[in-house]
Amino acid sequence: MFHLTVDDLLRARRQAEAGINEYGLDDPDEIPVGLVDLLEDMSIELVFLNKREIEGRKFSGAVTAENGHLTIFVDGNEPPERQRFTIAHELGHIRLKHISRENPEMI
């Protein structure tokens, strides 16, 4: 089981706030944030899959890095609200450097 410390949570919050400032997402007139536009600005590909499971495991989303290219995969069968959450969640992995263009891991 994965356990977060208070320091982990504080780091995540700082990174979220830094991303909001860095990408100019703090304008209340721009809520909800245009995640697809943000991904385009960040040169991150977004792919919707029609799969609920991959290799027998429940699938909502994942992010991969291959040949310097980041791709976020999202279950296209889930409701739009869940898809938005999943996209934001995968962006969090990128922001927290759990994965990068140079690190070909899948989360």
XYZ file of N, CA, C and O in Angstrom:
428
model
N 0.836 -1.186 0.000
C 0.000 0.000 0.000
C 0.873 1.238 0.000
O 1.924 1.290 0.611
N 0.430 2.263 -0.690
C 1.180 3.510 -0.838
C 0.803 4.467 0.283
O -0.372 4.732 0.511
N 1.799 4.985 0.993
C 1.541 5.905 2.106
C 2.170 7.257 1.812
O 3.338 7.346 1.440
N 1.391 8.314 1.968
C 1.882 9.674 1.791
C 2.204 10.284 3.139
O 1.458 10.108 4.098
N 3.286 11.029 3.177
C 3.622 11.767 4.380
C 3.077 13.182 4.238
O 2.679 13.611 3.137
N 3.100 13.923 5.325
C 2.693 15.333 5.278
C 3.600 16.088 4.318
O 3.137 16.924 3.541
N 4.897 15.776 4.327
C 5.828 16.433 3.400
C 5.460 16.144 1.945
O 5.559 17.023 1.091
N 5.033 14.905 1.640
C 4.598 14.566 0.282
C 3.408 15.426 -0.133
O 3.354 15.945 -1.253
N 2.449 15.565 0.761
C 1.249 16.356 0.463
C 1.588 17.829 0.281
O 1.058 18.491 -0.620
N 2.465 18.353 1.122
C 2.865 19.754 0.995
C 3.624 19.994 -0.308
O 3.411 21.007 -0.978
N 4.485 19.050 -0.680
C 5.211 19.160 -1.947
C 4.244 19.151 -3.125
O 4.365 19.945 -4.056
N 3.259 18.271 -3.084
C 2.263 18.204 -4.158
C 1.498 19.517 -4.251
O 1.261 20.032 -5.354
N 1.121 20.070 -3.120
C 0.384 21.340 -3.125
C 1.243 22.470 -3.695
O 0.778 23.268 -4.502
N 2.520 22.535 -3.294
C 3.423 23.570 -3.823
C 3.570 23.437 -5.331
O 3.563 24.431 -6.060
N 3.699 22.198 -5.815
C 3.842 21.982 -7.247
C 2.561 22.354 -7.994
O 2.625 22.916 -9.092
N 1.416 22.062 -7.416
C 0.142 22.443 -8.038
C 0.041 23.961 -8.135
O -0.328 24.509 -9.184
N 0.376 24.645 -7.058
C 0.324 26.111 -7.060
C 1.322 26.695 -8.060
O 1.008 27.646 -8.775
N 2.520 26.113 -8.137
C 3.523 26.584 -9.096
C 3.029 26.386 -10.533
O 3.219 27.257 -11.387
N 2.393 25.239 -10.798
C 1.854 24.984 -12.137
C 0.744 25.950 -12.494
O 0.660 26.435 -13.623
N -0.112 26.251 -11.532
C -1.190 27.222 -11.750
C -0.605 28.565 -12.146
O -1.053 29.200 -13.110
N 0.424 29.001 -11.436
C 1.063 30.284 -11.745
C 1.820 30.234 -13.061
O 1.730 31.142 -13.877
N 2.573 29.151 -13.269
C 3.404 29.025 -14.470
C 2.577 29.059 -15.753
O 2.977 29.653 -16.744
N 1.419 28.415 -15.735
C 0.598 28.344 -16.938
C -0.547 29.353 -16.943
O -1.437 29.281 -17.781
N -0.530 30.299 -15.985
C -1.538 31.351 -15.968
C -2.948 30.822 -15.765
O -3.894 31.311 -16.378
N -3.094 29.848 -14.889
C -4.396 29.204 -14.676
C -5.139 29.779 -13.478
O -6.116 29.203 -13.020
N -4.686 30.923 -12.987
C -5.273 31.487 -11.777
C -6.370 32.512 -12.056
O -6.860 33.163 -11.151
N -6.801 32.629 -13.300
C -7.859 33.564 -13.660
C -9.221 32.909 -13.415
O -9.563 31.933 -14.080
N -10.012 33.441 -12.459
C -11.304 32.824 -12.159
C -12.271 32.814 -13.340
O -13.202 32.012 -13.382
N -12.035 33.680 -14.337
C -12.890 33.683 -15.529
C -12.560 32.521 -16.467
O -13.281 32.273 -17.419
N -11.469 31.832 -16.204
C -11.029 30.723 -17.055
C -11.263 29.363 -16.389
O -10.562 28.409 -16.661
N -12.239 29.293 -15.517
C -12.547 28.028 -14.839
C -13.825 27.460 -15.441
O -14.786 28.191 -15.614
N -13.867 26.188 -15.810
C -12.798 25.211 -15.610
C -11.650 25.416 -16.586
O -11.828 25.968 -17.676
N -10.493 24.952 -16.190
C -9.290 25.067 -17.002
C -9.460 24.231 -18.262
O -9.979 23.118 -18.216
N -9.039 24.772 -19.384
C -9.073 24.047 -20.656
C -7.914 23.059 -20.711
O -6.842 23.395 -21.206
N -8.140 21.868 -20.190
C -7.055 20.894 -20.092
C -6.510 20.467 -21.449
O -5.302 20.267 -21.600
N -7.371 20.333 -22.435
C -6.901 19.917 -23.764
C -5.976 20.987 -24.335
O -4.910 20.675 -24.875
N -6.360 22.251 -24.197
C -5.498 23.346 -24.664
C -4.178 23.363 -23.904
O -3.117 23.589 -24.493
N -4.246 23.127 -22.594
C -3.029 23.094 -21.781
C -2.102 21.979 -22.249
O -0.898 22.186 -22.393
N -2.662 20.805 -22.516
C -1.839 19.694 -23.004
C -1.180 20.050 -24.335
O -0.007 19.751 -24.558
N -1.927 20.701 -25.212
C -1.354 21.123 -26.497
C -0.207 22.094 -26.275
O 0.843 21.974 -26.907
N -0.395 23.063 -25.367
C 0.659 24.031 -25.058
C 1.907 23.347 -24.507
O 3.024 23.813 -24.712
N 1.706 22.241 -23.789
C 2.811 21.508 -23.179
C 3.349 20.413 -24.103
O 4.252 19.668 -23.717
N 2.809 20.314 -25.310
C 3.204 19.280 -26.280
C 3.038 17.876 -25.706
O 3.909 17.011 -25.851
N 1.904 17.654 -25.041
C 1.568 16.340 -24.498
C 0.382 15.807 -25.286
O -0.639 16.483 -25.411
N 0.523 14.609 -25.815
C -0.553 13.995 -26.590
C -1.600 13.396 -25.652
O -1.258 12.833 -24.606
N -2.858 13.499 -26.021
C -3.955 12.918 -25.260
C -4.639 11.866 -26.121
O -5.047 12.142 -27.247
N -4.744 10.637 -25.579
C -5.340 9.523 -26.312
C -6.449 8.919 -25.456
O -6.228 8.597 -24.286
N -7.634 8.786 -26.041
C -8.757 8.142 -25.371
C -8.831 6.692 -25.840
O -8.845 6.426 -27.039
N -8.860 5.781 -24.883
C -8.958 4.352 -25.185
C -10.326 3.849 -24.760
O -10.913 4.361 -23.806
N -10.813 2.859 -25.444
C -12.081 2.233 -25.059
C -11.795 0.944 -24.310
O -12.183 -0.136 -24.723
N -11.105 1.093 -23.202
C -10.742 -0.068 -22.385
C -11.014 0.252 -20.928
O -10.729 1.336 -20.455
N -11.555 -0.704 -20.234
C -11.766 -0.564 -18.799
C -10.670 -1.281 -18.020
O -10.474 -1.034 -16.846
N -9.957 -2.181 -18.712
C -8.883 -2.932 -18.071
C -7.719 -3.068 -19.046
O -7.918 -3.151 -20.253
N -6.529 -3.082 -18.486
C -5.328 -3.386 -19.254
C -4.591 -4.455 -18.467
O -4.283 -4.261 -17.289
N -4.330 -5.568 -19.132
C -3.662 -6.707 -18.494
C -4.349 -7.097 -17.186
O -3.709 -7.354 -16.170
N -5.689 -7.097 -17.199
C -6.468 -7.533 -16.051
C -6.600 -6.531 -14.919
O -7.183 -6.833 -13.894
N -6.060 -5.336 -15.089
C -6.134 -4.313 -14.051
C -7.057 -3.179 -14.500
O -7.060 -2.796 -15.665
N -7.845 -2.644 -13.557
C -8.731 -1.508 -13.832
C -7.904 -0.358 -14.395
O -6.812 -0.091 -13.926
N -8.435 0.283 -15.407
C -7.721 1.351 -16.091
C -8.573 2.607 -16.126
O -9.705 2.578 -16.584
N -8.054 3.707 -15.615
C -8.674 5.017 -15.790
C -7.784 5.904 -16.632
O -8.251 6.674 -17.457
N -6.478 5.789 -16.396
C -5.543 6.596 -17.159
C -4.115 6.211 -16.856
O -3.825 5.504 -15.901
N -3.224 6.696 -17.706
C -1.790 6.457 -17.546
C -1.050 7.521 -18.343
O -1.619 8.152 -19.238
N 0.205 7.702 -17.998
C 1.059 8.600 -18.768
C 2.328 7.835 -19.116
O 2.844 7.078 -18.302
N 2.783 8.001 -20.361
C 4.007 7.350 -20.807
C 4.953 8.384 -21.404
O 4.529 9.445 -21.861
N 6.225 8.028 -21.378
C 7.257 8.839 -22.026
C 8.034 7.908 -22.941
O 8.551 6.891 -22.493
N 8.063 8.266 -24.217
C 8.783 7.436 -25.172
C 9.404 8.336 -26.227
O 8.719 9.180 -26.817
N 10.696 8.166 -26.436
C 11.432 8.966 -27.428
C 11.221 10.466 -27.214
O 11.031 11.220 -28.167
N 11.212 10.888 -25.944
C 11.068 12.306 -25.627
C 9.660 12.843 -25.790
O 9.446 14.058 -25.742
N 8.692 11.961 -25.957
C 7.303 12.370 -26.199
C 6.417 11.855 -25.066
O 6.434 10.669 -24.755
N 5.646 12.753 -24.454
C 4.720 12.372 -23.389
C 3.325 12.146 -23.954
O 2.851 12.919 -24.788
N 2.674 11.080 -23.494
C 1.305 10.774 -23.900
C 0.495 10.422 -22.664
O 0.942 9.640 -21.825
N -0.685 11.023 -22.554
C -1.634 10.666 -21.502
C -2.733 9.842 -22.144
O -3.314 10.243 -23.150
N -2.992 8.671 -21.560
C -4.058 7.789 -22.005
C -5.194 7.857 -20.998
O -4.962 7.826 -19.788
N -6.433 7.944 -21.494
C -7.612 8.064 -20.636
C -8.669 7.076 -21.124
O -8.842 6.887 -22.334
N -9.393 6.466 -20.179
C -10.506 5.578 -20.523
C -11.631 6.424 -21.105
O -12.263 7.216 -20.403
N -11.882 6.264 -22.387
C -12.925 7.025 -23.070
C -14.334 6.616 -22.706
O -15.294 7.275 -23.097
N -14.490 5.531 -21.950
C -15.813 5.073 -21.532
C -16.287 5.750 -20.252
O -17.465 5.635 -19.900
N -15.388 6.400 -19.548
C -15.774 7.022 -18.277
C -16.468 8.361 -18.521
O -16.309 8.977 -19.576
N -17.247 8.834 -17.544
C -17.929 10.119 -17.696
C -16.924 11.265 -17.871
O -15.787 11.175 -17.379
N -17.311 12.338 -18.541
C -16.394 13.465 -18.786
C -15.744 14.014 -17.512
O -14.567 14.381 -17.533
N -16.492 14.057 -16.427
C -15.941 14.584 -15.174
C -14.793 13.706 -14.693
O -13.770 14.193 -14.218
N -14.967 12.394 -14.798
C -13.913 11.463 -14.395
C -12.723 11.567 -15.332
O -11.575 11.484 -14.908
N -12.974 11.774 -16.624
C -11.884 11.938 -17.582
C -11.059 13.182 -17.239
O -9.829 13.145 -17.279
N -11.740 14.293 -16.885
C -11.028 15.517 -16.492
C -10.148 15.260 -15.271
O -9.001 15.696 -15.218
N -10.712 14.562 -14.285
C -9.942 14.242 -13.086
C -8.707 13.427 -13.457
O -7.601 13.692 -12.985
N -8.898 12.423 -14.312
C -7.797 11.547 -14.700
C -6.714 12.328 -15.431
O -5.521 12.143 -15.164
N -7.098 13.205 -16.347
C -6.119 14.024 -17.063
C -5.326 14.874 -16.069
O -4.092 14.934 -16.119
N -6.028 15.532 -15.153
C -5.360 16.369 -14.151
C -4.445 15.519 -13.266
O -3.328 15.937 -12.925
N -4.901 14.322 -12.909
C -4.101 13.417 -12.091
C -2.799 13.044 -12.804
O -1.713 13.084 -12.211
N -2.902 12.695 -14.080
C -1.713 12.319 -14.842
C -0.792 13.521 -15.027
O 0.437 13.374 -14.984
N -1.353 14.712 -15.200
C -0.523 15.925 -15.245
C 0.230 16.110 -13.935
O 1.373 16.577 -13.927
N -0.405 15.740 -12.834
C 0.263 15.803 -11.534
C 1.489 14.906 -11.492
O 2.530 15.298 -10.938
N 1.409 13.711 -12.078
C 2.579 12.834 -12.133
C 3.714 13.502 -12.908
O 4.880 13.421 -12.506
N 3.365 14.180 -13.989
C 4.380 14.870 -14.780
C 4.972 16.014 -13.964
O 6.191 16.179 -13.883
N 4.112 16.801 -13.340
C 4.556 17.959 -12.556
C 5.453 17.539 -11.391
O 6.425 18.218 -11.071
N 5.122 16.410 -10.763
C 5.902 15.926 -9.623
C 7.131 15.122 -10.063
O 7.844 14.569 -9.241
N 7.332 15.058 -11.384
C 8.484 14.375 -11.970
C 8.522 12.877 -11.657
O 9.587 12.277 -11.551
N 7.339 12.286 -11.511
C 7.260 10.830 -11.407
C 7.578 10.217 -12.760
O 7.928 9.047 -12.860
N 7.415 11.034 -13.792
C 7.713 10.642 -15.168
C 8.111 11.908 -15.912
O 7.643 13.001 -15.584
N 9.005 11.767 -16.891
C 9.415 12.920 -17.691
C 9.717 12.443 -19.108
O 9.738 11.242 -19.378
N 9.971 13.385 -19.982
C 10.272 13.025 -21.365
C 11.514 12.122 -21.448
O 11.650 11.331 -22.356
N 12.386 12.249 -20.465
C 13.635 11.474 -20.456
C 13.499 10.160 -19.684
O 14.423 9.360 -19.665
N 12.384 9.927 -19.011
C 12.208 8.757 -18.149
C 11.073 7.896 -18.684
O 9.916 8.142 -18.377
N 11.369 6.885 -19.489
C 10.309 6.095 -20.133
C 9.665 5.066 -19.203
O 9.775 3.872 -19.406
N 8.998 5.536 -18.206
C 8.263 4.688 -17.269
C 6.773 4.894 -17.491
O 6.360 5.914 -18.027
N 5.967 3.968 -17.038
C 4.517 4.115 -17.132
C 3.929 4.106 -15.731
O 4.282 3.259 -14.914
N 3.064 5.065 -15.460
C 2.429 5.161 -14.135
C 0.949 4.951 -14.296
O 0.333 5.528 -15.128
